[in-house]
Coordinates of C-alpha atoms in Angstrom, one line a residue:
M1 CA 21.3 -9.0 13.0
P2 CA 22.0 -8.3 9.3
N3 CA 19.4 -6.4 7.1
A4 CA 17.6 -7.8 4.1
R5 CA 15.7 -6.1 1.3
A6 CA 12.0 -6.0 0.5
S7 CA 9.8 -4.2 -2.1
V8 CA 7.2 -2.3 -0.1
L9 CA 3.7 -0.9 -0.8
E10 CA 3.6 2.4 1.1
Q11 CA 0.9 4.1 -0.8
F12 CA -2.0 2.8 -3.0
D13 CA -1.6 3.3 -6.7
A14 CA 2.0 4.4 -6.3
P15 CA 5.3 2.6 -7.1
L16 CA 6.6 0.1 -4.6
R17 CA 9.7 1.2 -2.7
L18 CA 12.8 -0.9 -2.1
R19 CA 13.5 -0.9 1.7
E20 CA 15.8 -2.7 4.2
Y21 CA 14.7 -4.1 7.5
S22 CA 16.6 -6.1 10.1
L23 CA 16.2 -9.8 10.2
P24 CA 14.8 -11.2 13.5
S25 CA 17.5 -11.9 16.1
R26 CA 15.4 -14.7 17.7
L27 CA 12.6 -16.9 16.3
E28 CA 9.5 -17.7 18.2
P29 CA 9.0 -21.4 19.0
G30 CA 7.4 -23.1 16.0
A31 CA 8.3 -20.2 13.7
A32 CA 10.8 -20.3 10.7
L33 CA 12.9 -17.9 8.7
V34 CA 12.8 -18.8 5.0
R35 CA 15.1 -17.5 2.2
T36 CA 12.8 -16.6 -0.7
E37 CA 13.4 -18.6 -3.8
M38 CA 10.5 -17.3 -5.9
A39 CA 7.4 -15.2 -5.3
G40 CA 4.4 -15.1 -7.6
I41 CA 2.5 -12.0 -8.7
C42 CA -1.2 -12.7 -8.2
G43 CA -4.0 -10.7 -9.7
T44 CA -5.1 -10.0 -6.1
D45 CA -1.8 -8.2 -5.6
V46 CA -2.8 -5.8 -8.4
H47 CA -6.2 -5.2 -6.7
L48 CA -4.4 -4.6 -3.3
W49 CA -2.0 -2.2 -5.0
K50 CA -5.0 -0.2 -6.3
G51 CA -6.6 0.0 -2.8
Q52 CA -9.5 -2.3 -3.6
L53 CA -9.3 -4.0 -0.2
P54 CA -8.9 -2.1 3.1
I55 CA -5.5 -3.2 4.3
A56 CA -3.0 -1.4 6.6
L57 CA 0.1 0.1 5.0
P58 CA 3.1 -0.3 4.6
I59 CA 3.0 -3.9 3.6
I60 CA 5.2 -6.4 1.7
L61 CA 2.9 -7.9 -0.9
G62 CA 3.1 -11.6 -2.0
H63 CA 1.2 -14.6 -0.8
E64 CA 2.5 -17.2 -3.3
T65 CA 6.0 -18.1 -2.2
V66 CA 8.5 -20.8 -2.3
G67 CA 11.7 -20.7 -0.2
R68 CA 14.3 -22.7 1.7
I69 CA 14.3 -22.9 5.4
E70 CA 17.2 -20.7 6.7
Q71 CA 16.5 -21.3 10.3
P72 CA 13.7 -23.3 12.0
G73 CA 12.4 -22.2 15.4
D74 CA 12.4 -24.5 18.4
G75 CA 9.8 -27.3 18.0
L76 CA 9.3 -27.0 14.3
E77 CA 10.2 -30.5 13.2
R78 CA 7.5 -31.6 10.7
D79 CA 5.3 -30.1 8.0
W80 CA 1.5 -30.2 7.9
T81 CA 1.6 -33.7 6.4
G82 CA 4.1 -35.1 8.9
Q83 CA 7.2 -34.9 6.7
P84 CA 10.3 -34.1 8.7
L85 CA 11.7 -30.5 8.2
K86 CA 15.2 -29.3 8.5
E87 CA 17.4 -26.4 7.4
G88 CA 17.7 -26.1 3.6
D89 CA 14.4 -27.8 2.8
R90 CA 12.4 -26.3 0.0
V91 CA 8.9 -25.4 1.3
T92 CA 5.7 -23.5 0.6
W93 CA 2.8 -22.7 2.9
N94 CA -0.8 -21.6 3.1
S95 CA -0.9 -17.8 3.0
A96 CA -3.4 -17.6 5.9
T97 CA -4.0 -19.3 9.2
S98 CA -7.2 -19.6 11.1
C99 CA -7.8 -19.8 14.9
G100 CA -9.3 -23.3 14.9
S101 CA -11.6 -22.5 17.8
C102 CA -14.2 -20.0 16.7
Y103 CA -17.8 -20.3 15.4
Y104 CA -16.7 -20.7 11.8
C105 CA -13.8 -22.9 12.4
L106 CA -15.5 -25.4 14.8
E107 CA -19.3 -25.2 14.4
K108 CA -19.6 -24.3 10.7
G109 CA -16.5 -26.0 9.3
Q110 CA -15.6 -23.0 7.3
P111 CA -12.1 -21.9 8.6
T112 CA -11.6 -19.5 5.6
R113 CA -14.3 -17.3 7.2
C114 CA -12.5 -17.2 10.6
R115 CA -12.6 -13.7 12.0
Q116 CA -9.1 -14.1 13.3
R117 CA -7.7 -15.1 10.0
R118 CA -4.8 -13.1 8.6
A119 CA -2.9 -13.6 5.4
Y120 CA 0.8 -13.1 4.5
G121 CA 1.2 -10.3 2.0
I122 CA -2.2 -8.9 2.9
G123 CA -2.8 -8.7 6.6
Y124 CA 0.5 -7.7 8.2
R125 CA 2.2 -4.3 8.3
C126 CA 6.0 -4.5 7.6
D127 CA 7.1 -1.5 9.7
Q128 CA 6.9 -3.6 12.8
P129 CA 9.0 -6.7 13.6
P130 CA 9.4 -9.3 12.3
H131 CA 8.8 -7.2 9.1
F132 CA 9.2 -10.0 6.5
L133 CA 5.6 -11.2 6.2
G134 CA 5.2 -11.1 2.5
G135 CA 6.8 -12.7 -0.6
Y136 CA 8.3 -9.6 -2.3
A137 CA 11.5 -9.9 -0.1
Q138 CA 14.7 -11.7 0.2
F139 CA 13.4 -13.5 3.3
H140 CA 10.0 -14.5 4.7
Y141 CA 9.2 -15.0 8.4
L142 CA 6.7 -17.8 9.0
R143 CA 4.7 -17.3 12.3
P144 CA 4.0 -20.2 14.6
G145 CA 1.0 -22.2 13.4
T146 CA 1.8 -21.6 9.7
T147 CA 0.8 -24.7 7.7
I148 CA 4.1 -25.5 6.0
F149 CA 4.5 -28.1 3.2
K150 CA 7.8 -29.6 2.2
I151 CA 8.0 -29.7 -1.6
P152 CA 9.1 -33.0 -3.2
N153 CA 12.4 -33.0 -5.1
D154 CA 10.7 -33.9 -8.4
L155 CA 8.3 -30.9 -8.3
P156 CA 9.8 -27.8 -9.8
T157 CA 9.5 -24.5 -8.0
E158 CA 8.1 -23.0 -11.3
A159 CA 5.2 -25.5 -11.2
V160 CA 4.3 -24.6 -7.6
I161 CA 4.4 -20.9 -8.3
G162 CA 2.9 -21.2 -11.8
A163 CA -0.1 -22.9 -10.1
G164 CA 0.1 -20.5 -7.2
C165 CA -3.0 -19.7 -5.2
A166 CA -5.0 -20.1 -8.5
L167 CA -5.0 -23.9 -8.3
L168 CA -6.0 -23.9 -4.7
T169 CA -8.8 -21.4 -5.5
A170 CA -10.1 -23.5 -8.3
I171 CA -10.0 -26.8 -6.3
H172 CA -11.8 -25.2 -3.3
G173 CA -14.4 -23.5 -5.6
V174 CA -15.3 -26.7 -7.4
E175 CA -15.5 -28.5 -4.1
R176 CA -18.0 -26.0 -2.8
L177 CA -20.3 -26.1 -5.8
C178 CA -20.3 -29.9 -5.6
A179 CA -20.9 -30.0 -1.8
E180 CA -24.6 -30.8 -2.1
T181 CA -23.7 -34.1 -3.6
G182 CA -21.4 -34.9 -0.7
S183 CA -18.3 -34.5 -2.9
A184 CA -15.1 -33.2 -1.4
I185 CA -11.4 -33.2 -2.2
A186 CA -9.9 -36.5 -1.0
P187 CA -6.1 -36.6 -1.2
D188 CA -4.6 -39.9 -2.0
Q189 CA -3.3 -41.8 1.0
Q190 CA 0.1 -42.1 -0.7
R191 CA 1.7 -38.7 -1.0
G192 CA 1.9 -37.7 -4.6
G193 CA -1.1 -39.8 -5.8
M194 CA -3.8 -38.1 -7.7
P195 CA -6.4 -36.5 -5.3
V196 CA -10.0 -37.5 -5.9
L197 CA -11.8 -34.5 -7.3
P198 CA -15.6 -33.9 -7.2
S199 CA -17.2 -35.1 -10.4
L200 CA -18.2 -32.8 -13.3
W201 CA -18.8 -35.8 -15.5
R202 CA -19.9 -34.6 -19.0
D203 CA -20.8 -31.1 -17.8
H204 CA -20.2 -28.3 -20.2
V205 CA -18.1 -25.7 -18.5
A206 CA -17.5 -22.0 -19.4
V207 CA -14.6 -20.1 -17.8
Q208 CA -14.6 -16.3 -17.8
G209 CA -11.0 -15.3 -17.7
A210 CA -7.8 -16.7 -19.1
G211 CA -5.4 -15.7 -16.3
P212 CA -3.9 -18.1 -13.8
V213 CA -7.2 -18.8 -12.0
G214 CA -9.1 -19.4 -15.3
I215 CA -6.4 -21.7 -16.6
A216 CA -6.2 -23.6 -13.3
A217 CA -10.0 -23.9 -13.5
V218 CA -9.7 -25.5 -16.9
A219 CA -7.3 -28.1 -15.6
V220 CA -9.5 -28.9 -12.6
A221 CA -12.6 -29.1 -14.8
R222 CA -10.8 -31.4 -17.3
S223 CA -9.6 -33.7 -14.5
A224 CA -13.1 -33.8 -12.9
G225 CA -14.5 -35.2 -16.2
A226 CA -16.0 -32.1 -17.8
G227 CA -17.4 -32.5 -21.3
R228 CA -16.8 -29.3 -23.3
V229 CA -14.7 -26.5 -21.8
I230 CA -15.0 -23.0 -23.1
V231 CA -12.7 -20.1 -22.1
L232 CA -13.6 -16.4 -22.7
G233 CA -10.8 -13.9 -22.2
G234 CA -7.6 -12.6 -23.6
P235 CA -5.0 -11.6 -24.7
K236 CA -4.2 -14.2 -27.3
H237 CA -1.1 -15.7 -25.6
R238 CA -3.2 -16.5 -22.5
L239 CA -5.9 -18.1 -24.7
E240 CA -3.2 -20.2 -26.3
M241 CA -2.1 -21.3 -22.8
A242 CA -5.8 -22.2 -22.0
R243 CA -5.8 -24.5 -25.1
R244 CA -2.6 -26.2 -23.9
F245 CA -4.5 -26.9 -20.6
G246 CA -7.4 -28.5 -22.4
A247 CA -9.9 -25.8 -23.4
D248 CA -11.9 -27.0 -26.4
H249 CA -12.9 -23.5 -27.5
T250 CA -11.6 -20.1 -26.7
L251 CA -13.3 -16.7 -27.4
D252 CA -11.1 -13.7 -27.6
I253 CA -13.0 -10.8 -26.0
D254 CA -11.1 -8.4 -28.3
D255 CA -12.7 -10.1 -31.2
V256 CA -16.1 -10.7 -29.7
R257 CA -16.8 -7.4 -28.1
E258 CA -20.6 -7.5 -27.7
V259 CA -21.9 -9.1 -24.5
N260 CA -24.9 -10.7 -26.3
A261 CA -22.6 -12.1 -29.0
R262 CA -20.5 -13.8 -26.3
I263 CA -23.6 -15.2 -24.6
D264 CA -24.9 -16.5 -27.9
A265 CA -21.5 -18.1 -28.7
V266 CA -21.5 -20.1 -25.4
R267 CA -25.1 -21.2 -26.1
Q268 CA -24.3 -22.3 -29.6
L269 CA -21.3 -24.3 -28.3
T270 CA -23.5 -26.1 -25.7
G271 CA -26.4 -27.3 -27.9
G272 CA -28.4 -24.1 -27.5
H273 CA -28.9 -24.5 -23.8
G274 CA -25.9 -22.7 -22.1
A275 CA -23.2 -24.2 -19.9
D276 CA -24.0 -26.5 -17.0
L277 CA -21.4 -24.5 -15.0
V278 CA -19.9 -21.1 -15.5
L279 CA -16.8 -20.1 -13.5
E280 CA -16.0 -16.4 -13.1
C281 CA -12.2 -16.0 -12.8
V282 CA -11.6 -12.5 -14.1
G283 CA -12.4 -10.1 -11.2
I284 CA -14.4 -7.7 -13.4
P285 CA -17.8 -7.0 -11.9
A286 CA -19.6 -6.7 -15.2
A287 CA -18.6 -10.3 -16.0
V288 CA -20.9 -11.6 -13.3
A289 CA -24.2 -10.5 -14.9
E290 CA -22.9 -11.6 -18.3
G291 CA -21.8 -15.0 -17.0
M292 CA -25.2 -15.8 -15.4
E293 CA -26.8 -15.5 -18.8
M294 CA -24.3 -18.1 -20.1
C295 CA -25.7 -20.7 -17.7
R296 CA -28.3 -23.2 -18.8
D297 CA -31.6 -23.1 -16.9
G298 CA -30.9 -24.9 -13.6
G299 CA -27.2 -24.4 -14.0
K300 CA -24.5 -23.2 -11.6
Y301 CA -22.5 -20.0 -11.4
L302 CA -19.3 -19.8 -9.3
V303 CA -17.7 -16.5 -8.4
L304 CA -13.9 -17.0 -7.9
G305 CA -12.3 -13.8 -9.1
H306 CA -13.6 -11.2 -6.6
Y307 CA -11.3 -11.5 -3.6
C308 CA -11.1 -7.6 -3.6
D309 CA -13.9 -5.1 -4.1
A310 CA -13.7 -3.9 -7.7
G311 CA -17.1 -2.1 -7.5
T312 CA -20.8 -2.6 -8.0
I313 CA -22.9 -3.2 -11.1
P314 CA -26.6 -2.9 -12.0
F315 CA -28.0 -6.5 -11.7
N316 CA -31.4 -8.0 -12.1
P317 CA -32.0 -10.8 -9.6
H318 CA -34.9 -12.0 -11.7
V319 CA -32.3 -13.8 -13.8
I320 CA -31.5 -16.1 -10.9
T321 CA -35.1 -17.0 -10.3
R322 CA -36.1 -17.2 -14.0
K323 CA -33.1 -19.5 -14.8
Q324 CA -33.4 -21.3 -11.5
L325 CA -29.7 -20.8 -11.0
Q326 CA -27.5 -21.9 -8.1
V327 CA -24.9 -19.2 -7.3
F328 CA -21.8 -19.9 -5.3
G329 CA -18.9 -17.9 -3.8
S330 CA -15.6 -19.3 -2.6
W331 CA -13.0 -17.5 -0.4
S332 CA -9.3 -18.6 -0.3
S333 CA -8.5 -22.2 0.7
E334 CA -7.6 -24.5 3.5
P335 CA -4.5 -26.6 4.2
R336 CA -6.0 -29.7 2.7
H337 CA -6.5 -27.8 -0.6
L338 CA -2.8 -27.0 -0.7
Q339 CA -1.9 -30.7 0.0
A340 CA -4.3 -31.7 -2.8
A341 CA -2.8 -29.1 -5.1
L342 CA 0.8 -30.4 -4.6
D343 CA -0.3 -34.0 -5.1
Y344 CA -2.3 -32.9 -8.2
L345 CA 0.8 -31.1 -9.7
R346 CA 2.9 -34.2 -9.3
A347 CA 0.3 -36.6 -10.6
T348 CA -0.5 -34.5 -13.7
R349 CA 2.8 -32.9 -14.5
S350 CA 3.0 -34.6 -17.9
R351 CA -0.6 -33.4 -18.8
F352 CA -0.8 -29.8 -17.5
P353 CA 2.3 -27.6 -18.0
F354 CA 2.0 -25.4 -14.9
A355 CA 5.7 -24.7 -14.9
S356 CA 5.4 -23.0 -18.3
M357 CA 2.9 -20.6 -16.8
V358 CA 5.9 -18.7 -15.4
T359 CA 6.7 -16.5 -18.4
D360 CA 8.3 -13.4 -16.9
R361 CA 11.0 -13.2 -14.1
F362 CA 12.0 -10.0 -12.3
P363 CA 14.6 -9.3 -9.7
L364 CA 13.4 -7.7 -6.5
E365 CA 14.4 -4.1 -7.5
R366 CA 12.1 -4.5 -10.6
A367 CA 9.0 -5.5 -8.6
N368 CA 7.0 -2.6 -10.1
E369 CA 7.6 -3.9 -13.6
A370 CA 6.5 -7.4 -12.4
L371 CA 3.3 -5.9 -11.0
M372 CA 2.6 -3.9 -14.1
A373 CA 3.1 -6.9 -16.4
T374 CA 0.4 -8.7 -14.5
A375 CA -1.9 -5.6 -14.3
N376 CA -1.7 -5.1 -18.1
W377 CA -2.1 -8.9 -18.9
R378 CA 1.3 -8.8 -20.7
S379 CA 2.5 -11.9 -18.9
T380 CA 0.8 -15.2 -18.2
K381 CA 2.5 -15.3 -14.8
S382 CA 5.1 -12.8 -13.5
V383 CA 7.4 -13.8 -10.6
I384 CA 10.0 -12.2 -8.5
V385 CA 13.3 -14.0 -8.0
P386 CA 15.1 -12.2 -5.2

């Protein structure tokens, strides 16, 4: 079989290397070989590159990918929603699969905590066949059981990758913090209809971070009926994008450098009380202690940005008790969240410019530059176009 190229992480905190591997000569039943059309650079990729999650090397990074089916395996006839699949179809997929039969999958209904769960671009070495198990490559191998979604013709690849895993993360997170009210994501029965989001009606929302997760959180909060939406972050071009997505107020952390000044600013913008809900979307540990102080008494704090271990901070748990806070975490997403995200992108494409999130494109041989543009916040969203 012919070879194909991939950009490979062989050592933490070191440049990615361009390597060639052989394409699989045979596909497993239910598998697929996909030709990569576009792969997003997620902030998590930067944390993985820095070694902030214990993963086995070498690895092909990339868990936000769109491609076209080059070859379907025997028995792969439909996507997760029941749409027929064939060679040439443009598809995306959930980055991770769960076993479906363990304690967390069955008894607790939390498949994202499945102990057998493995993610493309994170959990698979690439020095072993089928090699191509991440997005930074010309091809991507999809294992049997992957939850594949056919992308409608009227939904641009840039919108899917611009939203990336950030939109799924925001949808899942908001669903979790609204779970005590019985709210859950309910996709419209007609494909492409607006999914029913949990209600944040008139809640004041503060978002820490103006990267893709933060901007997606702004869109979800707006769609869920939030009152005032405040974004804290930088640099200025990302804050401008946050305003395009519906942020009422933005605070540039380069201009407002003191923690107490930022906390006071949020309180002043929320009638002196603090935000009903604060979403951490930045992945910087110190932001957590700061964000809890931005909540009103009895408010909610949601941690979305810490998929990797960026370190520990001094923290006073008295704040949680004194302010009577509810604190939530959310990990990854489920197939239904990807379905909801695709439907959401179609239903809101005239309102939220997710396609314009893609600001910097790089060929495969310049994957290091793409990674650095994300690491240094120079881009809103960097992508690789093999």
